[in-house]
CSV table of C-alpha atoms in Angstrom, one decimal:
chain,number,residue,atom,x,y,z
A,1,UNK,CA,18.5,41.0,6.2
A,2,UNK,CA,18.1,38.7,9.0
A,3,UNK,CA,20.3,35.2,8.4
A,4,UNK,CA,19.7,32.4,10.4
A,5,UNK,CA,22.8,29.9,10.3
A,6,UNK,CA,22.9,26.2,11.9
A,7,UNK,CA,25.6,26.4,14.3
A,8,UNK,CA,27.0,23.0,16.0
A,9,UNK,CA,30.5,21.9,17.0
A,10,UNK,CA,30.2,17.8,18.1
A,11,UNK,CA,33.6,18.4,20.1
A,12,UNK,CA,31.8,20.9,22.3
A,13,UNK,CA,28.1,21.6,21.7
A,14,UNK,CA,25.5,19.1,23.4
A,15,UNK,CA,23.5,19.7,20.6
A,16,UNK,CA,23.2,22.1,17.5
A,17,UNK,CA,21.6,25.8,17.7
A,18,UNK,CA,20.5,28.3,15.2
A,19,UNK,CA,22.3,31.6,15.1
A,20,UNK,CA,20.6,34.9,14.3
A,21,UNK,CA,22.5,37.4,12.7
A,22,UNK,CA,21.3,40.7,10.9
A,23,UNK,CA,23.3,41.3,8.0
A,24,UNK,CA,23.1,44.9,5.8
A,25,UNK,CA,22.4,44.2,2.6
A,26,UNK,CA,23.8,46.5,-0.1
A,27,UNK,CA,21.1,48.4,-1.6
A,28,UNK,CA,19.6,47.5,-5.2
A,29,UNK,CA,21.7,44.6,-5.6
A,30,UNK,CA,20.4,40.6,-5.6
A,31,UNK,CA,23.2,39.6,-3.7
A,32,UNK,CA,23.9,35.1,-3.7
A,33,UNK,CA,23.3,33.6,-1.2
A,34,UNK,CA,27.4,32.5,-0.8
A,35,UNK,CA,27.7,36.5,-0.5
A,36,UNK,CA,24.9,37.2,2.4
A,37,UNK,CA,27.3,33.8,4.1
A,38,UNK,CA,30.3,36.0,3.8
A,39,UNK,CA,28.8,39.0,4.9
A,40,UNK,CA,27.9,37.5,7.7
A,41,UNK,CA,31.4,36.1,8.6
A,42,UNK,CA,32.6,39.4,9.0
A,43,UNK,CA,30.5,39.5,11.7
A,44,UNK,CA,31.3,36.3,12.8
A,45,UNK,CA,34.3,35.0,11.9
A,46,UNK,CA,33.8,31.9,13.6
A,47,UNK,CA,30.7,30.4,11.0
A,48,UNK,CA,32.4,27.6,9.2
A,49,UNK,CA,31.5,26.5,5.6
A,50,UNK,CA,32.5,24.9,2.7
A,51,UNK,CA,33.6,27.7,-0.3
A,52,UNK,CA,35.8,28.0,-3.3
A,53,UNK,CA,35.5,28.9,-6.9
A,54,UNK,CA,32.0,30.9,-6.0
A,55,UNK,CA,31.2,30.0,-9.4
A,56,UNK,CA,28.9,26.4,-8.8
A,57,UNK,CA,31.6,25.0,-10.8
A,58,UNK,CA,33.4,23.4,-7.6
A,59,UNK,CA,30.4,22.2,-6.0
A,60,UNK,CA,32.0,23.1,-2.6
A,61,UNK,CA,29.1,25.2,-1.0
A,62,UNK,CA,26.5,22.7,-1.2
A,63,UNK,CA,23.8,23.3,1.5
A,64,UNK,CA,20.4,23.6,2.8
A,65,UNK,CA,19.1,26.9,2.1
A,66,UNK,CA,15.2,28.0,3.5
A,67,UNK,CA,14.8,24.0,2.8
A,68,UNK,CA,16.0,23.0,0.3
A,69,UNK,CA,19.6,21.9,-1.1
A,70,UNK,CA,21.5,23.9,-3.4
A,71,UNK,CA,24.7,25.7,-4.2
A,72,UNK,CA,25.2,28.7,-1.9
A,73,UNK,CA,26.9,30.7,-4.9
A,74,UNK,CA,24.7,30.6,-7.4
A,75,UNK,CA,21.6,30.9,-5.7
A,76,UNK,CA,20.3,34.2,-6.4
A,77,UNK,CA,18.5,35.3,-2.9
A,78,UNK,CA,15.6,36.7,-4.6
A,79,UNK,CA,15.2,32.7,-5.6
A,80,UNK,CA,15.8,31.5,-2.1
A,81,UNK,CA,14.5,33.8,0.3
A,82,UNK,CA,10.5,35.5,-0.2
A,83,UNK,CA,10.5,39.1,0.3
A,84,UNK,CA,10.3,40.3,4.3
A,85,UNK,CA,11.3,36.5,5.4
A,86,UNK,CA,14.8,35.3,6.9
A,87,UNK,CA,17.2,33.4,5.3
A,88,UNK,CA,17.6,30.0,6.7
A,89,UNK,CA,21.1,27.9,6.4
A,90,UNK,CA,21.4,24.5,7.3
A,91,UNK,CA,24.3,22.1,6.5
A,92,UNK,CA,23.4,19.1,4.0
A,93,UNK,CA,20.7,17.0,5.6
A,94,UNK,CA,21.4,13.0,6.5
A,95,UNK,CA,25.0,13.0,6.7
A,96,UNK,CA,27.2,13.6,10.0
A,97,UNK,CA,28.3,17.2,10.7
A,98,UNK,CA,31.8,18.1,11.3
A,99,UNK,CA,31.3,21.5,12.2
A,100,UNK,CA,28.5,24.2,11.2
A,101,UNK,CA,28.1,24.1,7.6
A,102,UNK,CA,30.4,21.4,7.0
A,103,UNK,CA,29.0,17.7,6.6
A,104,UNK,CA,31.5,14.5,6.8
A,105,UNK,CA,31.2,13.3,2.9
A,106,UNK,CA,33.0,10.4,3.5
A,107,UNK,CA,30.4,8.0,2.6
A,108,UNK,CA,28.9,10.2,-0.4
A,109,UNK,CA,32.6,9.7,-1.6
A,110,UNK,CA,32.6,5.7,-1.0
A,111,UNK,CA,29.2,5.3,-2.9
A,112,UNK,CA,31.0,7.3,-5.9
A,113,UNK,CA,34.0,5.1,-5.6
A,114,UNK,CA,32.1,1.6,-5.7
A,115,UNK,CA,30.8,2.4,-8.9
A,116,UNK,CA,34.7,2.3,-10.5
A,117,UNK,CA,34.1,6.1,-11.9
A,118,UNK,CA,37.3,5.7,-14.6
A,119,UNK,CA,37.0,4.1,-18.2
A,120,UNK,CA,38.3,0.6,-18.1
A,121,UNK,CA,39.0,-0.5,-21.2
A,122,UNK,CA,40.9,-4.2,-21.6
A,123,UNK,CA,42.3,-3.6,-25.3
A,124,UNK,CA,45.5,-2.8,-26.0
A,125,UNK,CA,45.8,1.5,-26.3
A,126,UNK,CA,46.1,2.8,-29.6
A,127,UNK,CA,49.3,5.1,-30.4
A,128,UNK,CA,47.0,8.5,-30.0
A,129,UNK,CA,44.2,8.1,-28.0
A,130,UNK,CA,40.4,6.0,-28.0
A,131,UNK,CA,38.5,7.9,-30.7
A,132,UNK,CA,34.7,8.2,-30.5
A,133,UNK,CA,31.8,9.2,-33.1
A,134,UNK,CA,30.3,12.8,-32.3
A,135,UNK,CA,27.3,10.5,-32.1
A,136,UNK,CA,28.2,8.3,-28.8
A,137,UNK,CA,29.7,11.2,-27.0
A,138,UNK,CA,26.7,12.9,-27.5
A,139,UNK,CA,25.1,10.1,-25.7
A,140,UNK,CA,27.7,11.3,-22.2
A,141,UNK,CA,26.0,14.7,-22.5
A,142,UNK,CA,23.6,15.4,-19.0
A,143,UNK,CA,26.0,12.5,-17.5
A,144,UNK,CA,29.6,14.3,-17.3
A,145,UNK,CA,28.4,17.1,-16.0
A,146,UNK,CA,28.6,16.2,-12.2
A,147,UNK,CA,30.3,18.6,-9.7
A,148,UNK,CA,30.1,15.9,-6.9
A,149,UNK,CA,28.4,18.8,-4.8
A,150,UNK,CA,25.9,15.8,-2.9
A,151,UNK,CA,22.8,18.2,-2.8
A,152,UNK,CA,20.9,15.1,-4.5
A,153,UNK,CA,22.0,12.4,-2.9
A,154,UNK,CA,21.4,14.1,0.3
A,155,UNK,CA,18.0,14.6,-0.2
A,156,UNK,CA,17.4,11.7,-1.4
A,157,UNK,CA,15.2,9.6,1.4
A,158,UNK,CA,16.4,6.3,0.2
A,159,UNK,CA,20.1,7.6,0.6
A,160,UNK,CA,19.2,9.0,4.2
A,161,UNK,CA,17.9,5.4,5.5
A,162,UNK,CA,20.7,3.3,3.1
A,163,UNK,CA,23.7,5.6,3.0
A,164,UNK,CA,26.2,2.7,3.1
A,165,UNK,CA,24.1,0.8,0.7
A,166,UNK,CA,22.0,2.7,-1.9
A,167,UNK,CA,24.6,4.4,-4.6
A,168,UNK,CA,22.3,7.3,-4.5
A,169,UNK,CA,21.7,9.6,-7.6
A,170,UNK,CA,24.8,11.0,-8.0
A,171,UNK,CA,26.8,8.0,-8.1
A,172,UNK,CA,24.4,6.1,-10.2
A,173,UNK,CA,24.1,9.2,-12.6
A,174,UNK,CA,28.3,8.4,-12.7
A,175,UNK,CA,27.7,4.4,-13.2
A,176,UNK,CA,25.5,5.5,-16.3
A,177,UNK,CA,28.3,8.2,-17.3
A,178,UNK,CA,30.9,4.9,-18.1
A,179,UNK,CA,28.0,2.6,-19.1
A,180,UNK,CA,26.8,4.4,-21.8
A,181,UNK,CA,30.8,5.2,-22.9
A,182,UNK,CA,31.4,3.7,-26.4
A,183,UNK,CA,35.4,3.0,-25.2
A,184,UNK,CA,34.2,1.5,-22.0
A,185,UNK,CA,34.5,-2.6,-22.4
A,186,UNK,CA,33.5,-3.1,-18.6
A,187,UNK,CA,29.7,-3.0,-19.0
A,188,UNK,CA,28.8,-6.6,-18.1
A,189,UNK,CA,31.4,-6.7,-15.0
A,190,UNK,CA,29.4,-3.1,-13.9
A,191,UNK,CA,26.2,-4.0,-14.7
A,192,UNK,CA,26.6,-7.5,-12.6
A,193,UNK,CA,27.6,-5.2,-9.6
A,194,UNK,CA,24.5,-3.0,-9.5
A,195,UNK,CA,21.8,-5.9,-9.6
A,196,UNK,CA,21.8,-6.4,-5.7
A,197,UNK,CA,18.8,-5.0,-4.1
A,198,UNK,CA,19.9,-1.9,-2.4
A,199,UNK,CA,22.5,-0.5,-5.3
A,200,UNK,CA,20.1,0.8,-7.5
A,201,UNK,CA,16.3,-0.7,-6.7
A,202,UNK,CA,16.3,1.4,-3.7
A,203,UNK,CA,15.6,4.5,-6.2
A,204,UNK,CA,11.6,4.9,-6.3
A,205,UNK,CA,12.1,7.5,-8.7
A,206,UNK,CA,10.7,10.6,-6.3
A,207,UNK,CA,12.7,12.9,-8.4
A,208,UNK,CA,14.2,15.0,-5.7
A,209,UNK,CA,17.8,15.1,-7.0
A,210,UNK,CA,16.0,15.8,-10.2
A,211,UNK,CA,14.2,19.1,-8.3
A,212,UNK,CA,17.7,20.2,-6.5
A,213,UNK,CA,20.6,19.7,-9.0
A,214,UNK,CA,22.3,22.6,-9.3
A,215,UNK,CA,23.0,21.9,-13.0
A,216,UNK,CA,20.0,20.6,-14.2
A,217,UNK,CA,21.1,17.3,-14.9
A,218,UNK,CA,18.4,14.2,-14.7
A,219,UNK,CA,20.0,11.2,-12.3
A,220,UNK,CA,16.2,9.5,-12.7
A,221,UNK,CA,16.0,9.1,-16.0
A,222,UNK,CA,20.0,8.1,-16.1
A,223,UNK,CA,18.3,5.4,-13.1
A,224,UNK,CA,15.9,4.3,-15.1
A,225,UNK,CA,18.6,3.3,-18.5
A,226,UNK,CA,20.6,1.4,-15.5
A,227,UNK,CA,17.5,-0.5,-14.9
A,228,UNK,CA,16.9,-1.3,-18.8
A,229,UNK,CA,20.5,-2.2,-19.4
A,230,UNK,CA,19.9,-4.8,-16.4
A,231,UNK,CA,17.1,-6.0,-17.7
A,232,UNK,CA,18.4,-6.8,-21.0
A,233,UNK,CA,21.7,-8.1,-19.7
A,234,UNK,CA,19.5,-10.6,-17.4
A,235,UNK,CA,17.6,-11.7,-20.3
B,1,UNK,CA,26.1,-9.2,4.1
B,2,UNK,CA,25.7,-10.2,0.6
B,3,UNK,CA,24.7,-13.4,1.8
B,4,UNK,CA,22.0,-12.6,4.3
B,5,UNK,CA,20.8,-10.1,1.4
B,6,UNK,CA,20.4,-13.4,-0.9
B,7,UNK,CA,18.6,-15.1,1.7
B,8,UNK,CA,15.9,-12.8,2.7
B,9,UNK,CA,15.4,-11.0,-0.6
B,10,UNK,CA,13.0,-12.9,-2.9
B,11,UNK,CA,14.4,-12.9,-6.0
B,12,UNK,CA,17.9,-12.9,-5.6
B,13,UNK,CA,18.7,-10.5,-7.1
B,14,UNK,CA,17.0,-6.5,-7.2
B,15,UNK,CA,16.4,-6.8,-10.6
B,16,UNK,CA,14.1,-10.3,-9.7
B,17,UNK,CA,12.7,-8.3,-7.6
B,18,UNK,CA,11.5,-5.4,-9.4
B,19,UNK,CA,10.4,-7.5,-12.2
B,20,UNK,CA,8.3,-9.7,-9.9
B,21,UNK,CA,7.4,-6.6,-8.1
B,22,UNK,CA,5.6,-5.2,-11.2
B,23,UNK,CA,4.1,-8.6,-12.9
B,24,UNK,CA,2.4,-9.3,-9.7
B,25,UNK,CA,0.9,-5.7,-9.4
B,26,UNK,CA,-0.9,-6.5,-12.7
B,27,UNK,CA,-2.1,-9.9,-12.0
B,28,UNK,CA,-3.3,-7.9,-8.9
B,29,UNK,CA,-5.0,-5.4,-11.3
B,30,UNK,CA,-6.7,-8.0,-13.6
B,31,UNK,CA,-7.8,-9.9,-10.5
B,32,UNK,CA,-9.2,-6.8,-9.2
B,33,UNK,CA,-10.8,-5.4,-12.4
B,34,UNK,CA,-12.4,-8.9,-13.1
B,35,UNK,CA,-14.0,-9.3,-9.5
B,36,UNK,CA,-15.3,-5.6,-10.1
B,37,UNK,CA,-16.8,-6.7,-13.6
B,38,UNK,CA,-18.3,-9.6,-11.6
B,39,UNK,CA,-20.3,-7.4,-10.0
B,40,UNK,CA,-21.5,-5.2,-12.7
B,41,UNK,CA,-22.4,-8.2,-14.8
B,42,UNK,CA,-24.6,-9.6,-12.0
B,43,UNK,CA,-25.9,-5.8,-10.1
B,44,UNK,CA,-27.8,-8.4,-7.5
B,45,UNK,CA,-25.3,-11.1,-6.9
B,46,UNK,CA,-26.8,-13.7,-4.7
B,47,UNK,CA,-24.2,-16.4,-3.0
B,48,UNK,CA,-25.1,-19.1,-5.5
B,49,UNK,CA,-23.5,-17.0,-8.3
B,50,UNK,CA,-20.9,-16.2,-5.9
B,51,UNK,CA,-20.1,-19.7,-6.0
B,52,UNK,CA,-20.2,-20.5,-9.3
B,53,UNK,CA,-17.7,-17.6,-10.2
B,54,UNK,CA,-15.2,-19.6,-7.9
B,55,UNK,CA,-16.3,-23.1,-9.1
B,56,UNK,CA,-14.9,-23.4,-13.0
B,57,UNK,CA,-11.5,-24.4,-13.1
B,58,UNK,CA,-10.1,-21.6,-14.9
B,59,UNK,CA,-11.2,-19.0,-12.5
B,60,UNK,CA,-9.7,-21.4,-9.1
B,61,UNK,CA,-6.2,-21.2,-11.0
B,62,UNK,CA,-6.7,-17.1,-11.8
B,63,UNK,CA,-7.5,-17.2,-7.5
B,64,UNK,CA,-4.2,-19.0,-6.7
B,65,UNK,CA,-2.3,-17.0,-8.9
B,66,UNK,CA,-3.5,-13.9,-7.7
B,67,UNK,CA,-2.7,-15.2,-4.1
B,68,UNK,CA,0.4,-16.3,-5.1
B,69,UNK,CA,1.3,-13.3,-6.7
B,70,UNK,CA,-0.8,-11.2,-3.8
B,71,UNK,CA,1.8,-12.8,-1.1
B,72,UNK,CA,5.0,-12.3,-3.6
B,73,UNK,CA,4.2,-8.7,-4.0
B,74,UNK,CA,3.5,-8.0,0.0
B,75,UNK,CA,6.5,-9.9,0.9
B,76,UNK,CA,8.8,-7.7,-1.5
B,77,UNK,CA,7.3,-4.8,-0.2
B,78,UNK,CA,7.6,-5.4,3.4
B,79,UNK,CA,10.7,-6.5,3.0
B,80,UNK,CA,11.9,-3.5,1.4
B,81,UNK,CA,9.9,-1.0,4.0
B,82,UNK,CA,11.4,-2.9,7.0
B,83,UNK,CA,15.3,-2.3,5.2
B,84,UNK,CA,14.4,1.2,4.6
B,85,UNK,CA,12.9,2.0,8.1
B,86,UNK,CA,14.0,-0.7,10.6
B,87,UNK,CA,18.6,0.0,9.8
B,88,UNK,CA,20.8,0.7,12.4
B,89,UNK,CA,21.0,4.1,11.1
B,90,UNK,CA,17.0,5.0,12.6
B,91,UNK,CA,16.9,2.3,15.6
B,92,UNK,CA,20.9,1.8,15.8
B,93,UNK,CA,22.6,-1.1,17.1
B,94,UNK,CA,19.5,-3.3,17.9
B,95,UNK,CA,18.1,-2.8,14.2
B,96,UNK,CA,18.7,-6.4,12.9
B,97,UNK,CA,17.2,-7.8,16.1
B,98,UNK,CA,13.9,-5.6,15.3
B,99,UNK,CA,14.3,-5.9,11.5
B,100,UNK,CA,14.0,-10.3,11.7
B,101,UNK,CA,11.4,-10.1,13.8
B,102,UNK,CA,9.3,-7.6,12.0
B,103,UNK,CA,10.1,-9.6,9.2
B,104,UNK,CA,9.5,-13.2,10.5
B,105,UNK,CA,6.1,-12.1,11.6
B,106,UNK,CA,5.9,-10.7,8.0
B,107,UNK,CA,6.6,-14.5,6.7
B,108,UNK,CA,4.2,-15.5,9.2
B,109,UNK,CA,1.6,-13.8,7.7
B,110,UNK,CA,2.1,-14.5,4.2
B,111,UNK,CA,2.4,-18.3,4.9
B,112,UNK,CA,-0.7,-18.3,6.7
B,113,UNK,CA,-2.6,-16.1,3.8
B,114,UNK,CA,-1.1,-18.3,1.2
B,115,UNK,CA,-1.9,-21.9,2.7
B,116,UNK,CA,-5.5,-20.5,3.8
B,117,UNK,CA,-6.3,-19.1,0.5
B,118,UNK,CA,-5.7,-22.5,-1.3
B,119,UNK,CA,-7.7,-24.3,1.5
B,120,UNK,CA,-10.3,-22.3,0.3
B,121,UNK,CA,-10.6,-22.8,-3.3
B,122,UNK,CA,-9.7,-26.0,-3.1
């Protein structure tokens, strides 16, 4: 199978280049794409990614993959690539790229940090722990789920032209995660932070992190409760 | 930042925004939907019931708010197209040069619209 992998090293390239490599596929197998990446690393040991638990439970090897984001390792190639065609690997689109593969997630990171992703709860700690009904933790599943992986954010237009700005959907699906917590007591301080006009109302709800979350979770809908909760609080 | 954001924003606050965003697309709407039935109520509209559509009161106030909402609405908007396209991360470290410009013919505009609409219905 021919593999075609975005190749670019800022310290020394003048600009990036796509790399061809043919890569023998073992027969009757539908290998991941993470597997065809490795493959062809033996080739050329100098293709740098991102890789760990090859399980899309570290959310390490998010990339762009024949157009569109996903996690290398569990993306079947039979999903991926249409029969006869090459298989096309691009880093993460929008955010700076540290080598190959590997984008600079520094300000994916700062986004998730501004939203204060911890329970804070002002009330003295009981001697155990905070208990919750079955009922409200029900309400954190779809939210708690997040790998941090940044295939939505980073296709995510608003987050391409507002990086420093917009939270983007994977921060905001977070924010939501400890707004809808029944132990959380910060609700009006966090609310208050979002309702500037970039934090949150820069999500037109396109549904692209919907279309490339590698678990299935739903950042627009989690968007649109934000936007409810703010318009309650603000009336 | 936060300051500059409060300044140029119209609502103060994204949520304002949003809010005044939507209620002004449906005054839009109504306006649009009522001007349309005009038509269809009177298939050969001559200028004289033209003008006495736009003379009753009620129907000079439903103008100006619809201009007032019409401006609102195309001042969030452009607002919000020129912080999504005109950053420093597309046209780098000129950006807020062309961003207030692009903006302060934007305000231009919607002054103009807004003090020449009420000239004309009143």
């Amino acid at each position: 199978m021919l593999v075609s992998i975005y190749r670019y090293n800022p310290d020394t390239d003048a600009k990036p280049v796509m790399q061809d490599i043919e890569v023998d596929m073992p027969a009757g197998k539908d290998l991941m794409v993470l597997d065809v990446l490795e493959l062809a690393k033996n080739k050329d040991p100098s293709i740098t990614y991102r890789r760990s638990c090859r399980e899309g439970v570290c959310g390490s090897d998010g990339m762009n993959i024949n157009g569109t984001n996903g996690l290398a390792c569990i993306t079947p190639i039979s999903v991926a690539v249409k029969p006869g065609k090459k298989l096309v690997l691009r880093p993460l689109p929008g955010l700076p790229v540290i080598r190959d593969l590997v984008v600079d997630l520094t300000i994916f990171y700062k986004q998730f940090e501004k939203i204060k992703p911890y329970l804070i709860n002002d009330t003295p700690a009981p001697g155990i722990e905070r208990l919750q009904s079955p009922e409200d933790r029900e309400k954190l599943d779809g939210l708690y789920e997040c790998i941090l992986c940044a295939c939505c954010n980073t296709n995510c237009p608003s987050f391409w032209w507002n990086p420093d700005k917009f939270i983007g959907p994977a921060g905001l699906l977070q924010a939501y995660r400890f707004l809808a917590d029944s132990r959380d007591t910060a609700t009006a301080a966090r609310l208050s932070e979002l309702d500037d006009p970039f934090s949150v109302f820069r999500c037109r709800g396109i549904m692209n992190c919907v279309a490339v979350c590698p678990k299935g979770l739903n950042p627009t809908r989690a968007i649109g409760h934000i936007r409810s909760m703010l318009i309650q609080q603000g009336t | 930042m936060d300051m500059v954001t409060n300044v140029t924003n119209l609502g103060r606050s994204g949520l304002g925004d949003w809010l005044i965003q939507r209620f002004s697309a449906v005054i839009l709407a109504a306006y649009a939907l009522y001007i349309l039935g005009s038509f269809l109520v009177h298939p050969e509209m001559d200028y004289l019931q033209w003008r006495a559509i736009f003379d009753s009161t009620a129907m000079r106030f439903f103008s100006l708010i619809t201009v007032l909402a019409l401006c609102a609405h195309a001042w969030i908007g452009m607002w919000t197209i020129s912080t999504d396209y005109l950053t420093s991360v597309q046209l780098g470290s000129r950006a807020t040069v062309y961003r207030i410009l692009f903006q302060a013919v934007c305000a231009l505009i919607t002054v103009v619209y807004l003090l020449w609409g009420i000239q004309i219905l009143w």
